Coordinates of C-alpha atoms in Angstrom, one line a residue:
X278 CA -1.1 11.1 16.1
X279 CA -2.9 12.7 13.1
X280 CA -5.5 10.9 11.0
X281 CA -3.1 10.8 8.1
X282 CA -0.5 9.2 10.3
X283 CA -3.0 6.6 11.6
X284 CA -3.9 5.7 8.0
X285 CA -0.3 5.4 7.0
X286 CA 0.6 3.3 10.1
X287 CA -2.2 0.8 9.1
X288 CA -1.1 0.5 5.5
X289 CA 2.6 0.2 6.3
X290 CA 2.0 -2.4 9.0
X291 CA 0.2 -4.7 6.5
X292 CA 2.8 -4.1 3.8
X293 CA 5.3 -5.5 6.3
X294 CA 3.1 -8.5 6.6
X295 CA 3.3 -9.2 2.9
X296 CA 0.2 -7.3 1.8
X297 CA 0.1 -5.3 -1.4
X298 CA -1.1 -1.7 -0.9
X299 CA -4.0 -1.1 -3.3
X300 CA -5.4 2.4 -4.0
X301 CA -9.0 3.2 -3.2
X302 CA -11.4 2.6 -6.0
X303 CA -13.6 5.5 -7.1
X304 CA -16.8 6.2 -5.1
X305 CA -18.8 5.3 -8.3
X306 CA -18.4 1.5 -8.9
X307 CA -17.2 0.7 -12.4
X308 CA -18.5 -2.8 -12.9
X309 CA -21.1 -3.5 -10.2
X310 CA -24.7 -2.6 -11.1
X311 CA -25.8 -3.8 -7.6
X312 CA -24.1 -0.8 -5.9
X313 CA -25.0 2.9 -6.1
X314 CA -21.7 3.9 -4.5
X315 CA -18.7 2.1 -3.1
X316 CA -19.7 1.4 0.5
X317 CA -17.0 -1.0 1.7
X318 CA -13.3 -1.9 1.2
X319 CA -14.2 -5.3 -0.2
X320 CA -16.2 -3.9 -3.1
X321 CA -13.3 -3.7 -5.5
X322 CA -12.3 -7.2 -4.6
X323 CA -15.7 -8.8 -4.9
X324 CA -14.8 -10.8 -8.0
X325 CA -11.6 -11.9 -6.4
X326 CA -13.4 -13.3 -3.4
X327 CA -15.9 -15.2 -5.6
X328 CA -13.1 -16.6 -7.8
X329 CA -14.2 -14.8 -11.0
X330 CA -11.1 -12.7 -11.1
X331 CA -7.4 -13.6 -10.5
X332 CA -4.8 -11.2 -9.3
X333 CA -1.1 -11.6 -8.8
X334 CA -1.3 -11.2 -5.1
X335 CA -3.1 -13.0 -2.3
X336 CA -2.9 -10.3 0.3
X337 CA -4.0 -6.7 0.0
X338 CA -4.5 -3.6 2.2
X339 CA -6.3 -0.4 1.4
X340 CA -8.0 2.8 2.6
X341 CA -11.3 2.8 0.7
X342 CA -13.4 5.9 0.2
X343 CA -17.0 4.9 1.1
X344 CA -20.3 6.6 0.6
X345 CA -23.3 5.2 2.5
X346 CA -26.4 7.2 1.5
X347 CA -28.8 4.5 0.4
X348 CA -29.2 0.7 -0.1
X349 CA -28.3 -2.0 2.3
X350 CA -25.7 0.0 4.1
X351 CA -27.3 3.4 4.7
X352 CA -26.0 5.7 7.4
X353 CA -27.9 8.8 6.2
X354 CA -30.4 8.9 9.0
X355 CA -27.7 8.4 11.7
X356 CA -25.5 11.3 10.6
X357 CA -24.9 13.9 13.3
X358 CA -24.3 11.4 16.1
X359 CA -20.7 10.7 17.2
X360 CA -19.8 7.8 14.9
X361 CA -21.8 7.8 11.7
X362 CA -21.1 9.5 8.3
X363 CA -22.3 9.3 4.8
X364 CA -18.7 9.6 3.7
X365 CA -15.8 7.9 5.5
X366 CA -12.6 5.9 4.9
X367 CA -12.5 2.2 5.6
X368 CA -9.1 0.7 6.4
X369 CA -8.9 -2.9 5.5
X370 CA -6.7 -5.9 5.1
X371 CA -7.7 -8.8 2.8
X372 CA -6.7 -12.4 2.3
X373 CA -7.8 -14.2 -0.9
X374 CA -7.5 -17.8 0.1
X375 CA -4.2 -17.2 1.9
X376 CA -4.2 -16.7 5.7
X377 CA -7.4 -17.1 7.8
X378 CA -8.6 -16.6 11.3
X379 CA -5.4 -17.1 13.3
X380 CA -3.3 -14.6 11.4
X381 CA -6.2 -12.1 11.0
X382 CA -6.7 -12.1 14.7
X383 CA -3.0 -11.9 15.4
X384 CA -2.4 -9.0 13.0
X385 CA -5.4 -7.1 14.4
X386 CA -4.3 -7.4 18.0
X387 CA -0.7 -6.6 17.2
X388 CA -1.6 -3.5 15.3
X389 CA -4.0 -2.1 18.0
X390 CA -1.8 -2.9 21.0
X391 CA 1.8 -2.5 19.7
X392 CA 1.5 0.0 16.8
X393 CA -1.4 2.2 18.0
X394 CA -0.8 1.7 21.7
X395 CA -4.4 1.0 22.7
X396 CA -4.8 -0.4 26.2
X397 CA -6.2 -3.9 26.2
X398 CA -8.5 -3.1 29.2
X399 CA -10.5 -0.8 26.9
X400 CA -11.0 -3.4 24.2
X401 CA -13.9 -5.8 23.8
X402 CA -14.0 -8.6 21.3
X403 CA -17.2 -10.2 19.8
X404 CA -17.5 -13.5 17.9
X405 CA -20.4 -15.4 16.3
X406 CA -22.3 -17.5 18.9
X407 CA -21.0 -20.8 17.6
X408 CA -17.5 -19.7 16.5
X409 CA -15.5 -21.5 19.2
X410 CA -12.4 -21.3 17.0
X411 CA -12.3 -17.5 16.9
X412 CA -13.0 -17.2 20.6
X413 CA -10.1 -19.6 21.3
X414 CA -7.8 -17.8 19.0
X415 CA -8.4 -14.4 20.7
X416 CA -7.8 -16.1 24.0
X417 CA -4.5 -17.7 22.8
X418 CA -3.5 -14.2 21.5
X419 CA -3.7 -12.9 25.0
X420 CA -7.3 -11.6 25.4
X421 CA -8.9 -12.3 28.8
X422 CA -11.9 -14.7 28.2
X423 CA -14.2 -12.3 30.0
X424 CA -13.6 -9.7 27.3
X425 CA -14.7 -12.1 24.5
X426 CA -18.4 -12.0 23.9
X427 CA -20.8 -14.0 21.7
X428 CA -23.6 -12.6 19.6
X429 CA -26.0 -13.9 17.0
X430 CA -26.4 -13.6 13.2
X431 CA -27.5 -9.9 13.3
X432 CA -24.2 -8.7 14.8
X433 CA -21.6 -11.4 14.0
X434 CA -22.5 -13.1 10.7
X435 CA -21.7 -11.5 7.3
X436 CA -23.0 -12.3 3.9
X437 CA -22.4 -10.7 0.5
X438 CA -26.0 -11.2 -0.5
X439 CA -28.9 -13.7 -0.2
X440 CA -26.6 -16.2 -1.8
X441 CA -22.8 -16.4 -2.2
X442 CA -19.8 -16.1 0.1
X443 CA -20.5 -15.6 3.8
X444 CA -19.2 -16.4 7.2
X445 CA -18.9 -15.4 10.9
X446 CA -17.3 -12.2 11.8
X447 CA -15.4 -10.9 14.9
X448 CA -15.8 -7.2 15.9
X449 CA -13.4 -5.2 18.1
X450 CA -15.0 -2.5 20.3
X451 CA -13.3 0.3 22.3
X452 CA -14.5 1.8 25.6
X453 CA -14.2 5.6 25.3
X454 CA -15.1 6.5 28.9
X455 CA -12.8 8.4 31.1
X456 CA -11.9 5.5 33.5
X457 CA -11.4 2.0 32.0
X458 CA -11.5 0.6 35.6
X459 CA -15.0 1.9 36.0
X460 CA -17.2 -1.3 36.2
X461 CA -20.4 0.7 35.8
X462 CA -19.7 1.6 32.2
X463 CA -16.7 -0.5 30.9
X464 CA -18.7 -3.7 30.9
X465 CA -20.1 -6.3 28.5
X466 CA -23.6 -5.0 28.6
X467 CA -22.6 -1.8 26.8
X468 CA -21.1 -3.6 23.8
X469 CA -23.4 -3.4 20.7
X470 CA -25.7 -0.9 22.5
X471 CA -26.6 2.4 20.8
X472 CA -25.4 5.5 22.6
X473 CA -23.1 3.6 24.9
X474 CA -19.5 4.7 25.6
X475 CA -18.2 1.5 23.8
X476 CA -17.9 1.8 20.0
X477 CA -17.1 -0.7 17.3
X478 CA -13.8 0.1 15.6
X479 CA -13.0 -2.9 13.4
X480 CA -14.8 -5.9 11.9
X481 CA -13.0 -9.1 10.8
X482 CA -15.0 -11.1 8.4
X483 CA -14.2 -14.8 7.9
X484 CA -15.5 -15.9 4.6
X485 CA -15.7 -19.6 5.0
X486 CA -19.1 -20.7 3.5
X487 CA -21.1 -20.5 0.3
X488 CA -24.8 -20.0 0.9
X489 CA -27.1 -21.5 -1.8
X490 CA -30.7 -20.3 -2.6
X491 CA -32.1 -22.8 -0.1
X492 CA -30.0 -21.3 2.6
X493 CA -27.6 -24.2 2.9
X494 CA -24.0 -23.5 3.9
X495 CA -21.1 -25.3 2.1
X496 CA -17.5 -24.8 3.2
X497 CA -15.4 -22.8 0.7
X498 CA -12.3 -24.6 -0.6
X499 CA -10.2 -21.5 0.2
X500 CA -11.6 -19.4 3.0
X501 CA -10.8 -15.7 2.9
X502 CA -10.6 -12.7 5.1
X503 CA -12.2 -9.2 4.7
X504 CA -11.7 -6.6 7.4
X505 CA -12.9 -3.1 7.8
X506 CA -12.0 -0.4 10.3
X507 CA -13.4 3.1 10.1
X508 CA -10.5 5.6 10.0
X509 CA -12.6 8.3 11.7
X510 CA -13.5 6.1 14.6
X511 CA -10.0 4.8 15.1
X512 CA -8.7 8.4 14.9
X513 CA -11.3 9.5 17.6
X514 CA -10.1 6.7 19.9
X515 CA -6.4 7.5 19.4
X516 CA -6.9 11.3 19.8
X517 CA -9.0 10.9 22.8
X518 CA -11.9 12.8 21.1
X519 CA -15.4 12.6 22.4
X520 CA -16.7 12.0 18.9
X521 CA -15.5 11.7 15.4
X522 CA -16.2 15.4 14.7
X523 CA -13.6 16.4 17.3
X524 CA -10.7 14.8 15.4
X525 CA -8.3 16.6 13.1
X526 CA -10.1 14.9 10.1
X527 CA -13.4 16.7 10.7
X528 CA -13.1 19.5 13.3
X529 CA -11.6 22.0 10.9
X530 CA -14.8 21.7 8.8
X531 CA -17.0 22.0 11.8
X532 CA -15.2 25.2 12.8
X533 CA -15.5 26.6 9.2
X534 CA -19.3 25.9 9.3
X535 CA -19.5 27.7 12.6
X536 CA -17.5 30.6 11.2
X537 CA -19.8 30.9 8.1
X538 CA -22.9 30.8 10.2
X539 CA -21.5 33.3 12.7
X540 CA -22.6 30.9 15.5
X541 CA -20.6 29.1 18.1
X542 CA -20.3 25.3 17.9
X543 CA -21.9 23.8 21.0
X544 CA -21.7 20.0 20.6
X545 CA -24.6 19.0 22.9
X546 CA -27.2 21.4 21.4
X547 CA -29.5 21.0 18.4
X548 CA -27.4 23.7 16.7
X549 CA -24.3 21.6 17.2
X550 CA -26.0 18.6 15.8
X551 CA -27.0 20.5 12.7
X552 CA -23.5 21.7 12.2
X553 CA -22.2 18.1 12.3
X554 CA -24.8 17.1 9.7
X555 CA -23.7 20.0 7.5
X556 CA -20.1 19.1 8.0
X557 CA -20.7 15.5 7.0
X558 CA -22.8 16.4 3.9
X559 CA -20.3 19.0 2.7
X560 CA -17.5 16.5 3.0
X561 CA -19.4 13.8 1.3
X562 CA -20.4 16.1 -1.5
X563 CA -16.8 17.3 -2.0
X564 CA -15.5 13.8 -2.4
X565 CA -18.4 12.8 -4.7
X566 CA -17.8 15.8 -7.0
X567 CA -14.0 15.0 -7.0
X568 CA -14.9 11.5 -8.2
X569 CA -17.1 12.8 -11.0
X570 CA -20.5 12.1 -9.4

């Protein structure tokens, strides 16, 4: 399954669930002075989530071009490892006051298991520490309770800013080790740990509160859903690649860098790390130039 096919399967799946396919916005945000670059799928829907803009659909799906090279979401210093990039594509499905947790969870599990064929025994699911509803819904959908983990605000609570829409989120993680039956590595302790064989692939955000300047939370009249899955990470998982740079989305660029430098690409050496950084920056620069930046 190629990266392009993985993207198309995602978008077509949500079209069948009544979502409107929306094209990616440019990397340079048009009407948001708070952003240097588009860095998430929800950016172009920000005013829809806050109620300032009305659209003729309540469900959307997109593959958003993202550039994270500064600001709140900055992956620049992490580039070169197996999962981080300055440029990447974020697959997302969105509900603007339409469906909420139950359907978001059902869609996510159905897509991963039935459309992509991911084995459940490799998946871990995290919820906010007090979000009993999400934990119960995952269990009702067929997830064993021991694979549902609770984390605090740092990992499982999302907010647009210091004030405004916010809510708990639920992340899906995938164990990339060779043997999913290996209890030494495919275990809860490795979820949300840097450098572990278990990587986050999808985040489901449940916008259900409004936070005021005093920090008080008020339930929103129409809760919404904002999800984001990194195409490169999902592709690495489905292609059995050790890291994102070994997928068909990035490996051709790595090989071209190696050819230009007249040096072999050796993934576990400083030279291999440098080639991954060059690959990432070249790709990000190409997309930025294409968008007029």
